[in-house]
Amino acid sequence: MARRRGFVLALAAVVLLAAAAAATAQSDKGKGPPKAEGPKPEGPKSPPKGPEGPKSPPMGEGPKPKPKPKPKQVKCQVNRKENPYCFNKKMDCPDDCPETCFASCTEYDCKAVCACNQPGAACGDPRFIGGDGNAFYFHGRKDADFCVVSDRDLHINAHFIGKPGHSGMSRDFTWIQAIAMLFDGHRLYVGARKTATWDDAVEHLEITLDGEPVHLPADQVGDAKWISSRVPALSVTRTKAANGVLVALDGKFSVRANAVPITEEDSRVHRYGVTSDDCLAHLELAFKFDALTDDVHGVVGQTYRSDYVNQLDVRASMPTMGGDASFTASSLFAADCAVARFGTSHGNDGASVMSELAGITCASGMDGQGVVCKK
């Protein structure tokens, strides 16, 4: 009986295996041999990527502004006993003049101030600040000389450079390129050299005394000082590594002079028409006077008189002084403007000095390092 049962089970297993084999064969029926696969056809290739240019800023964002340069620091150089509060005090230049301020140190106050905002200043398309504290413009005309201060013992002329004004303008755009100072029989010249491109690290100032170049120490370190052997009271001190000086004649006057260009941005905004061969280098000036008489005259000199009455409209955006004819000089070293006062108290000696200086002309010489003056 057991044998019979085992036989039956074995037979059933054989039948099941046969059925499975038949089903597999039926599913593969009609299928041919697998096709040989060749290389897949390639579609059009994308052009190779070149080097990536600068990425555009996100929508709504412009280029990041350049960081502001660190302002220059100035220091009060006063006597410790006389002014202990200001002694050696360091201050940052204001935002309006980050490179051209100076330390104003008195017994009442010490602060960094902009040279162009002080009485005696002459900057830009000339904007003057008079001895009375009021600002005004005197445009003169390009390629001409004008007396800005004329007193018994001191005469200062300025040489104007410029560009023709826009269509419809009745004046030139002008700037002060050089000044000439006459005193005690001496001639002092301070000017900005003509240059195509501006580099503030390169010296563009020219200074001469009686036709001889003034050479400051070549290391170009700020505060380098020159004292005249011919006029011991006269000194020239660097206020910047280049293009900035303080000229002082003890007991008479001092002037801060900075050589600056007209920038492309200034030219674009104001339509000055600056060309690639001349950036119109000019001077920014700040005078201080110690011994003017009450008879002083000139464009800015007259504003120091006790009887001066300002007849300009100080509320105007550009109060402008006219009277070019009264202030015109025949040359940079000529004390012959209509309102000249120089030498009037010296009799024939003063007249001879004026006559001699009136016949003097100056031009750049010595490879641009100075000015040669001759009769």
CSV table of C-alpha atoms in Angstrom, one decimal:
chain,number,residue,atom,x,y,z
A,1,MET,CA,0.0,0.0,0.0
A,2,ALA,CA,2.8,2.4,0.9
A,3,ARG,CA,4.6,1.6,-2.3
A,4,ARG,CA,1.5,2.4,-4.3
A,5,ARG,CA,1.1,5.8,-2.6
A,6,GLY,CA,4.8,6.8,-3.3
A,7,PHE,CA,4.4,5.8,-7.0
A,8,VAL,CA,1.3,8.0,-7.3
A,9,LEU,CA,3.1,11.0,-5.8
A,10,ALA,CA,6.1,10.6,-8.1
A,11,LEU,CA,3.8,10.4,-11.1
A,12,ALA,CA,2.0,13.6,-10.0
A,13,ALA,CA,5.4,15.4,-9.7
A,14,VAL,CA,6.4,14.4,-13.2
A,15,VAL,CA,3.1,15.6,-14.7
A,16,LEU,CA,3.5,19.1,-13.0
A,17,LEU,CA,7.0,19.5,-14.3
A,18,ALA,CA,5.9,18.7,-17.8
A,19,ALA,CA,3.1,21.2,-17.6
A,20,ALA,CA,5.4,23.9,-16.4
A,21,ALA,CA,7.8,23.2,-19.3
A,22,ALA,CA,5.0,23.4,-21.8
A,23,ALA,CA,3.8,26.8,-20.5
A,24,THR,CA,7.3,28.2,-20.8
A,25,ALA,CA,7.7,27.1,-24.4
A,26,GLN,CA,4.4,28.6,-25.3
A,27,SER,CA,5.3,32.0,-23.9
A,28,ASP,CA,8.5,32.1,-26.0
A,29,LYS,CA,6.8,31.0,-29.2
A,30,GLY,CA,7.1,33.6,-32.0
A,31,LYS,CA,10.1,35.4,-30.6
A,32,GLY,CA,13.2,35.5,-32.8
A,33,PRO,CA,16.7,35.7,-31.7
A,34,PRO,CA,17.7,38.9,-30.0
A,35,LYS,CA,18.8,41.6,-32.3
A,36,ALA,CA,22.4,42.8,-32.2
A,37,GLU,CA,22.6,46.3,-30.8
A,38,GLY,CA,24.8,48.8,-32.6
A,39,PRO,CA,25.9,52.2,-31.3
A,40,LYS,CA,23.0,54.5,-30.6
A,41,PRO,CA,22.8,57.4,-33.1
A,42,GLU,CA,23.9,60.7,-31.6
A,43,GLY,CA,21.7,63.8,-31.7
A,44,PRO,CA,23.0,67.4,-32.4
A,45,LYS,CA,25.7,68.3,-30.1
A,46,SER,CA,25.5,71.4,-27.9
A,47,PRO,CA,28.2,74.0,-28.6
A,48,PRO,CA,31.1,73.9,-26.2
A,49,LYS,CA,30.9,76.2,-23.2
A,50,GLY,CA,33.3,79.1,-23.3
A,51,PRO,CA,34.8,80.9,-20.2
A,52,GLU,CA,32.1,82.4,-18.1
A,53,GLY,CA,32.0,86.2,-18.0
A,54,PRO,CA,31.1,88.2,-14.9
A,55,LYS,CA,27.8,87.2,-13.5
A,56,SER,CA,25.1,89.8,-13.6
A,57,PRO,CA,23.9,91.1,-10.2
A,58,PRO,CA,20.5,89.7,-9.1
A,59,MET,CA,17.5,91.5,-10.4
A,60,GLY,CA,17.0,94.9,-8.7
A,61,GLU,CA,20.6,95.1,-7.5
A,62,GLY,CA,23.2,97.4,-9.1
A,63,PRO,CA,26.9,97.1,-8.8
A,64,LYS,CA,28.2,97.4,-5.3
A,65,PRO,CA,29.6,100.9,-4.6
A,66,LYS,CA,33.3,101.2,-4.1
A,67,PRO,CA,34.3,101.5,-0.4
A,68,LYS,CA,35.1,105.1,0.6
A,69,PRO,CA,38.8,105.7,1.0
A,70,LYS,CA,39.9,106.2,4.6
A,71,PRO,CA,40.0,110.0,5.3
A,72,LYS,CA,43.3,111.7,5.9
A,73,GLN,CA,44.2,112.4,9.6
A,74,VAL,CA,45.4,115.8,10.7
A,75,LYS,CA,47.1,116.8,13.9
A,76,CYS,CA,47.1,120.0,16.0
A,77,GLN,CA,50.7,121.1,16.3
A,78,VAL,CA,50.5,123.6,19.1
A,79,ASN,CA,52.5,124.2,22.3
A,80,ARG,CA,51.4,121.9,25.1
A,81,LYS,CA,51.5,124.6,27.7
A,82,GLU,CA,49.6,127.1,25.7
A,83,ASN,CA,46.9,124.6,24.5
A,84,PRO,CA,47.0,121.3,26.3
A,85,TYR,CA,43.6,120.3,25.1
A,86,CYS,CA,44.5,120.4,21.4
A,87,PHE,CA,48.2,119.4,21.7
A,88,ASN,CA,48.9,116.5,19.3
A,89,LYS,CA,45.2,115.8,18.9
A,90,LYS,CA,44.4,113.8,15.8
A,91,MET,CA,41.3,114.3,13.7
A,92,ASP,CA,39.8,112.8,10.6
A,93,CYS,CA,39.1,115.1,7.6
A,94,PRO,CA,35.4,115.7,6.9
A,95,ASP,CA,33.6,113.8,4.2
A,96,ASP,CA,33.5,117.0,2.0
A,97,CYS,CA,37.3,117.1,1.8
A,98,PRO,CA,38.8,113.7,2.8
A,99,GLU,CA,42.2,114.6,1.5
A,100,THR,CA,42.5,118.4,1.7
A,101,CYS,CA,41.5,119.5,5.2
A,102,PHE,CA,43.8,121.0,7.9
A,103,ALA,CA,43.7,121.3,11.6
A,104,SER,CA,42.3,124.5,13.0
A,105,CYS,CA,43.6,124.8,16.6
A,106,THR,CA,42.8,127.7,18.8
A,107,GLU,CA,42.5,128.2,22.6
A,108,TYR,CA,38.8,127.7,22.2
A,109,ASP,CA,38.5,124.8,19.8
A,110,CYS,CA,40.4,122.3,17.7
A,111,LYS,CA,38.8,120.7,14.6
A,112,ALA,CA,39.5,119.5,11.1
A,113,VAL,CA,38.2,122.0,8.5
A,114,CYS,CA,38.0,122.1,4.7
A,115,ALA,CA,40.4,124.6,3.2
A,116,CYS,CA,37.8,125.6,0.5
A,117,ASN,CA,35.3,126.6,3.2
A,118,GLN,CA,37.4,129.2,5.0
A,119,PRO,CA,37.7,132.9,4.5
A,120,GLY,CA,40.4,133.6,1.9
A,121,ALA,CA,39.6,130.4,-0.1
A,122,ALA,CA,39.6,130.2,-3.9
A,123,CYS,CA,38.5,126.9,-5.4
A,124,GLY,CA,36.8,125.4,-8.3
A,125,ASP,CA,35.3,127.5,-11.1
A,126,PRO,CA,36.6,130.1,-9.0
A,127,ARG,CA,34.5,130.3,-5.9
A,128,PHE,CA,36.0,132.7,-3.4
A,129,ILE,CA,35.2,133.2,0.3
A,130,GLY,CA,35.8,136.8,1.3
A,131,GLY,CA,37.3,138.2,4.4
A,132,ASP,CA,33.7,139.0,5.5
A,133,GLY,CA,32.8,135.3,5.3
A,134,ASN,CA,30.5,135.5,2.2
A,135,ALA,CA,31.0,133.3,-0.8
A,136,PHE,CA,31.0,134.6,-4.3
A,137,TYR,CA,32.2,133.7,-7.8
A,138,PHE,CA,34.6,135.5,-10.1
A,139,HIS,CA,34.9,133.9,-13.4
A,140,GLY,CA,37.2,136.3,-15.2
A,141,ARG,CA,38.2,134.7,-18.5
A,142,LYS,CA,40.5,131.9,-19.7
A,143,ASP,CA,44.2,132.6,-20.5
A,144,ALA,CA,44.1,135.9,-18.5
A,145,ASP,CA,45.7,137.2,-15.3
A,146,PHE,CA,43.8,139.0,-12.5
A,147,CYS,CA,44.9,140.7,-9.3
A,148,VAL,CA,43.2,139.0,-6.4
A,149,VAL,CA,45.0,140.9,-3.6
A,150,SER,CA,46.9,144.2,-3.9
A,151,ASP,CA,48.2,146.0,-0.9
A,152,ARG,CA,51.1,148.3,-0.1
A,153,ASP,CA,53.6,145.4,0.7
A,154,LEU,CA,51.9,142.5,-1.0
A,155,HIS,CA,50.5,141.8,-4.5
A,156,ILE,CA,49.0,138.5,-5.6
A,157,ASN,CA,47.9,137.7,-9.2
A,158,ALA,CA,46.2,134.6,-10.5
A,159,HIS,CA,46.4,133.0,-13.9
A,160,PHE,CA,43.1,131.6,-15.2
A,161,ILE,CA,42.8,128.7,-17.5
A,162,GLY,CA,39.5,127.4,-18.9
A,163,LYS,CA,37.2,126.1,-21.6
A,164,PRO,CA,34.6,127.9,-23.6
A,165,GLY,CA,31.1,127.8,-22.0
A,166,HIS,CA,28.1,125.9,-23.5
A,167,SER,CA,26.0,127.3,-26.3
A,168,GLY,CA,24.1,130.2,-24.8
A,169,MET,CA,26.6,130.9,-22.0
A,170,SER,CA,28.2,134.4,-21.9
A,171,ARG,CA,31.3,133.3,-20.0
A,172,ASP,CA,34.1,130.7,-20.0
A,173,PHE,CA,34.5,127.9,-17.5
A,174,THR,CA,37.6,129.0,-15.6
A,175,TRP,CA,40.0,127.7,-12.9
A,176,ILE,CA,43.1,129.2,-11.3
A,177,GLN,CA,46.2,127.5,-12.7
A,178,ALA,CA,48.9,129.5,-10.9
A,179,ILE,CA,49.5,132.4,-8.6
A,180,ALA,CA,52.3,135.0,-8.4
A,181,MET,CA,53.1,136.8,-5.1
A,182,LEU,CA,55.2,140.0,-5.0
A,183,PHE,CA,56.7,141.1,-1.7
A,184,ASP,CA,59.9,142.9,-0.5
A,185,GLY,CA,61.4,142.8,-4.1
A,186,HIS,CA,60.8,139.0,-4.4
A,187,ARG,CA,58.7,137.0,-6.8
A,188,LEU,CA,57.1,133.7,-5.6
A,189,TYR,CA,55.3,131.4,-8.1
A,190,VAL,CA,53.0,128.5,-7.3
A,191,GLY,CA,51.4,126.6,-10.2
A,192,ALA,CA,49.9,123.4,-11.4
A,193,ARG,CA,51.6,121.7,-14.4
A,194,LYS,CA,49.6,120.9,-17.4
A,195,THR,CA,49.1,117.1,-17.7
A,196,ALA,CA,47.0,114.8,-19.8
A,197,THR,CA,46.3,112.1,-17.2
A,198,TRP,CA,46.3,112.6,-13.4
A,199,ASP,CA,48.2,110.5,-10.9
A,200,ASP,CA,48.0,111.9,-7.4
A,201,ALA,CA,51.2,110.1,-6.4
A,202,VAL,CA,53.1,112.2,-9.0
A,203,GLU,CA,54.1,115.8,-8.1
A,204,HIS,CA,52.2,118.3,-10.3
A,205,LEU,CA,53.1,121.4,-8.3
A,206,GLU,CA,55.7,123.9,-9.5
A,207,ILE,CA,57.1,126.4,-7.0
A,208,THR,CA,59.8,129.0,-7.7
A,209,LEU,CA,61.3,132.0,-5.8
A,210,ASP,CA,62.9,134.7,-8.0
A,211,GLY,CA,62.9,132.3,-10.9
A,212,GLU,CA,64.8,129.5,-9.0
A,213,PRO,CA,62.9,126.2,-8.4
A,214,VAL,CA,62.0,125.3,-4.9
A,215,HIS,CA,63.0,121.7,-4.2
A,216,LEU,CA,61.3,119.9,-1.3
A,217,PRO,CA,63.0,116.7,0.0
A,218,ALA,CA,62.7,114.0,-2.6
A,219,ASP,CA,61.3,111.3,-0.2
A,220,GLN,CA,57.9,113.0,-0.6
A,221,VAL,CA,57.0,112.5,3.0
A,222,GLY,CA,54.2,114.7,4.4
A,223,ASP,CA,55.5,117.7,6.5
A,224,ALA,CA,58.8,117.9,4.6
A,225,LYS,CA,59.8,121.5,4.9
A,226,TRP,CA,61.9,124.0,2.9
A,227,ILE,CA,63.2,127.3,4.3
A,228,SER,CA,64.6,129.9,2.1
A,229,SER,CA,68.2,131.0,2.6
A,230,ARG,CA,67.4,134.2,0.7
A,231,VAL,CA,64.2,135.0,2.7
A,232,PRO,CA,64.5,133.2,6.1
A,233,ALA,CA,60.9,134.1,7.0
A,234,LEU,CA,59.7,132.2,3.9
A,235,SER,CA,58.9,128.5,4.2
A,236,VAL,CA,57.2,125.8,2.1
A,237,THR,CA,55.9,122.7,3.9
A,238,ARG,CA,54.3,119.6,2.4
A,239,THR,CA,50.8,118.9,3.6
A,240,LYS,CA,50.5,115.7,1.4
A,241,ALA,CA,53.0,113.3,0.0
A,242,ALA,CA,52.5,115.2,-3.3
A,243,ASN,CA,50.4,118.0,-4.7
A,244,GLY,CA,49.8,119.8,-1.4
A,245,VAL,CA,51.9,122.5,0.3
A,246,LEU,CA,51.6,125.3,2.9
A,247,VAL,CA,53.5,128.4,1.8
A,248,ALA,CA,54.1,130.9,4.7
A,249,LEU,CA,55.8,134.3,5.0
A,250,ASP,CA,56.0,134.9,8.7
A,251,GLY,CA,54.1,138.0,9.8
A,252,LYS,CA,52.5,138.6,6.3
A,253,PHE,CA,50.6,135.7,4.8
A,254,SER,CA,50.2,132.0,4.3
A,255,VAL,CA,48.5,130.0,1.6
A,256,ARG,CA,47.5,126.4,1.4
A,257,ALA,CA,47.8,125.2,-2.2
A,258,ASN,CA,46.6,121.8,-3.6
A,259,ALA,CA,46.9,120.8,-7.2
A,260,VAL,CA,43.8,118.9,-8.5
A,261,PRO,CA,42.4,117.8,-11.9
A,262,ILE,CA,39.0,118.1,-13.5
A,263,THR,CA,37.8,114.5,-13.3
A,264,GLU,CA,35.8,112.7,-16.1
A,265,GLU,CA,32.8,112.7,-13.8
A,266,ASP,CA,33.0,116.4,-13.2
A,267,SER,CA,33.4,117.0,-16.9
A,268,ARG,CA,30.4,114.8,-17.7
A,269,VAL,CA,28.1,116.4,-15.0
A,270,HIS,CA,29.0,120.0,-15.8
A,271,ARG,CA,29.8,119.5,-19.5
A,272,TYR,CA,33.2,121.0,-19.2
A,273,GLY,CA,34.4,119.3,-22.3
A,274,VAL,CA,37.7,118.0,-20.9
A,275,THR,CA,39.8,116.3,-23.6
A,276,SER,CA,42.3,113.4,-23.3
A,277,ASP,CA,45.3,115.7,-23.8
A,278,ASP,CA,44.6,118.0,-20.8
A,279,CYS,CA,42.9,117.2,-17.5
A,280,LEU,CA,42.9,121.0,-16.6
A,281,ALA,CA,45.1,120.6,-13.5
A,282,HIS,CA,44.5,123.7,-11.3
A,283,LEU,CA,44.9,125.0,-7.8
A,284,GLU,CA,42.7,125.0,-4.8
A,285,LEU,CA,43.8,127.8,-2.5
A,286,ALA,CA,43.2,129.0,1.0
A,287,PHE,CA,44.9,132.3,2.0
A,288,LYS,CA,45.4,133.7,5.5
A,289,PHE,CA,46.6,137.3,5.9
A,290,ASP,CA,48.3,138.8,8.9
A,291,ALA,CA,49.2,142.4,8.0
A,292,LEU,CA,46.8,143.8,5.4
A,293,THR,CA,46.2,147.6,5.4
A,294,ASP,CA,42.8,149.1,5.2
A,295,ASP,CA,43.5,150.2,1.7
A,296,VAL,CA,43.9,146.7,0.3
A,297,HIS,CA,42.1,145.8,-2.9
A,298,GLY,CA,41.7,143.1,-5.5
A,299,VAL,CA,39.1,140.5,-6.2
A,300,VAL,CA,39.2,139.0,-2.7
A,301,GLY,CA,41.5,141.6,-1.1
A,302,GLN,CA,38.8,144.3,-1.0
A,303,THR,CA,36.6,142.1,1.2
A,304,TYR,CA,39.1,142.6,4.0
A,305,ARG,CA,38.6,146.3,4.2
A,306,SER,CA,36.7,147.7,7.1
A,307,ASP,CA,34.6,149.9,4.8
A,308,TYR,CA,33.8,147.0,2.4
A,309,VAL,CA,30.1,146.7,1.6
A,310,ASN,CA,29.0,143.5,0.0
A,311,GLN,CA,26.6,144.4,-2.8
A,312,LEU,CA,26.2,140.9,-4.2
A,313,ASP,CA,23.0,138.9,-3.7
A,314,VAL,CA,24.2,136.5,-1.2
A,315,ARG,CA,20.9,134.6,-1.4
A,316,ALA,CA,21.6,133.7,-5.1
A,317,SER,CA,22.8,130.2,-5.9
A,318,MET,CA,25.9,131.7,-7.6
A,319,PRO,CA,26.5,135.3,-6.4
A,320,THR,CA,29.0,136.6,-9.1
A,321,MET,CA,31.4,139.5,-8.9
A,322,GLY,CA,31.9,141.4,-12.2
A,323,GLY,CA,34.3,144.1,-12.9
A,324,ASP,CA,36.9,142.1,-14.8
A,325,ALA,CA,38.5,145.3,-16.3
A,326,SER,CA,39.3,146.6,-12.8
A,327,PHE,CA,41.2,143.5,-11.9
A,328,THR,CA,42.9,142.6,-15.2
A,329,ALA,CA,46.7,142.5,-15.1
A,330,SER,CA,48.9,142.6,-18.2
A,331,SER,CA,50.9,139.5,-17.1
A,332,LEU,CA,51.2,137.2,-14.2
A,333,PHE,CA,53.9,139.2,-12.5
A,334,ALA,CA,52.6,142.6,-13.3
A,335,ALA,CA,51.2,144.8,-10.5
A,336,ASP,CA,49.3,147.0,-13.0
A,337,CYS,CA,45.6,146.3,-12.6
A,338,ALA,CA,43.4,149.4,-12.2
A,339,VAL,CA,43.0,148.9,-8.4
A,340,ALA,CA,46.7,148.1,-7.7
A,341,ARG,CA,48.0,149.3,-4.4
A,342,PHE,CA,51.4,147.6,-4.4
A,343,GLY,CA,54.4,149.8,-3.7
A,344,THR,CA,52.4,153.0,-3.4
A,345,SER,CA,54.1,154.0,-0.1
A,346,HIS,CA,57.7,153.3,-1.3
A,347,GLY,CA,58.2,156.2,-3.7
A,348,ASN,CA,60.5,155.6,-6.6
A,349,ASP,CA,61.8,152.3,-5.1
A,350,GLY,CA,58.3,150.8,-5.2
A,351,ALA,CA,57.7,152.1,-8.7
A,352,SER,CA,61.0,150.6,-9.9
A,353,VAL,CA,60.1,147.2,-8.5
A,354,MET,CA,56.7,147.3,-10.2
A,355,SER,CA,58.3,148.4,-13.5
A,356,GLU,CA,60.8,145.6,-13.3
A,357,LEU,CA,58.3,143.0,-12.5
A,358,ALA,CA,55.8,144.2,-15.1
A,359,GLY,CA,58.4,143.3,-17.8
A,360,ILE,CA,58.8,139.7,-16.6
A,361,THR,CA,57.3,136.7,-18.3
A,362,CYS,CA,57.4,133.2,-17.1
A,363,ALA,CA,57.2,129.8,-18.8
A,364,SER,CA,57.8,126.2,-17.8
A,365,GLY,CA,61.4,125.1,-18.1
A,366,MET,CA,63.9,122.6,-16.8
A,367,ASP,CA,61.9,119.6,-18.0
A,368,GLY,CA,58.8,120.8,-16.3
A,369,GLN,CA,60.4,121.0,-12.8
A,370,GLY,CA,60.1,124.7,-12.5
A,371,VAL,CA,59.4,128.0,-14.1
A,372,VAL,CA,61.9,130.2,-15.8
A,373,CYS,CA,61.2,133.9,-15.6
A,374,LYS,CA,63.0,136.5,-17.8
A,375,LYS,CA,62.5,140.1,-18.9
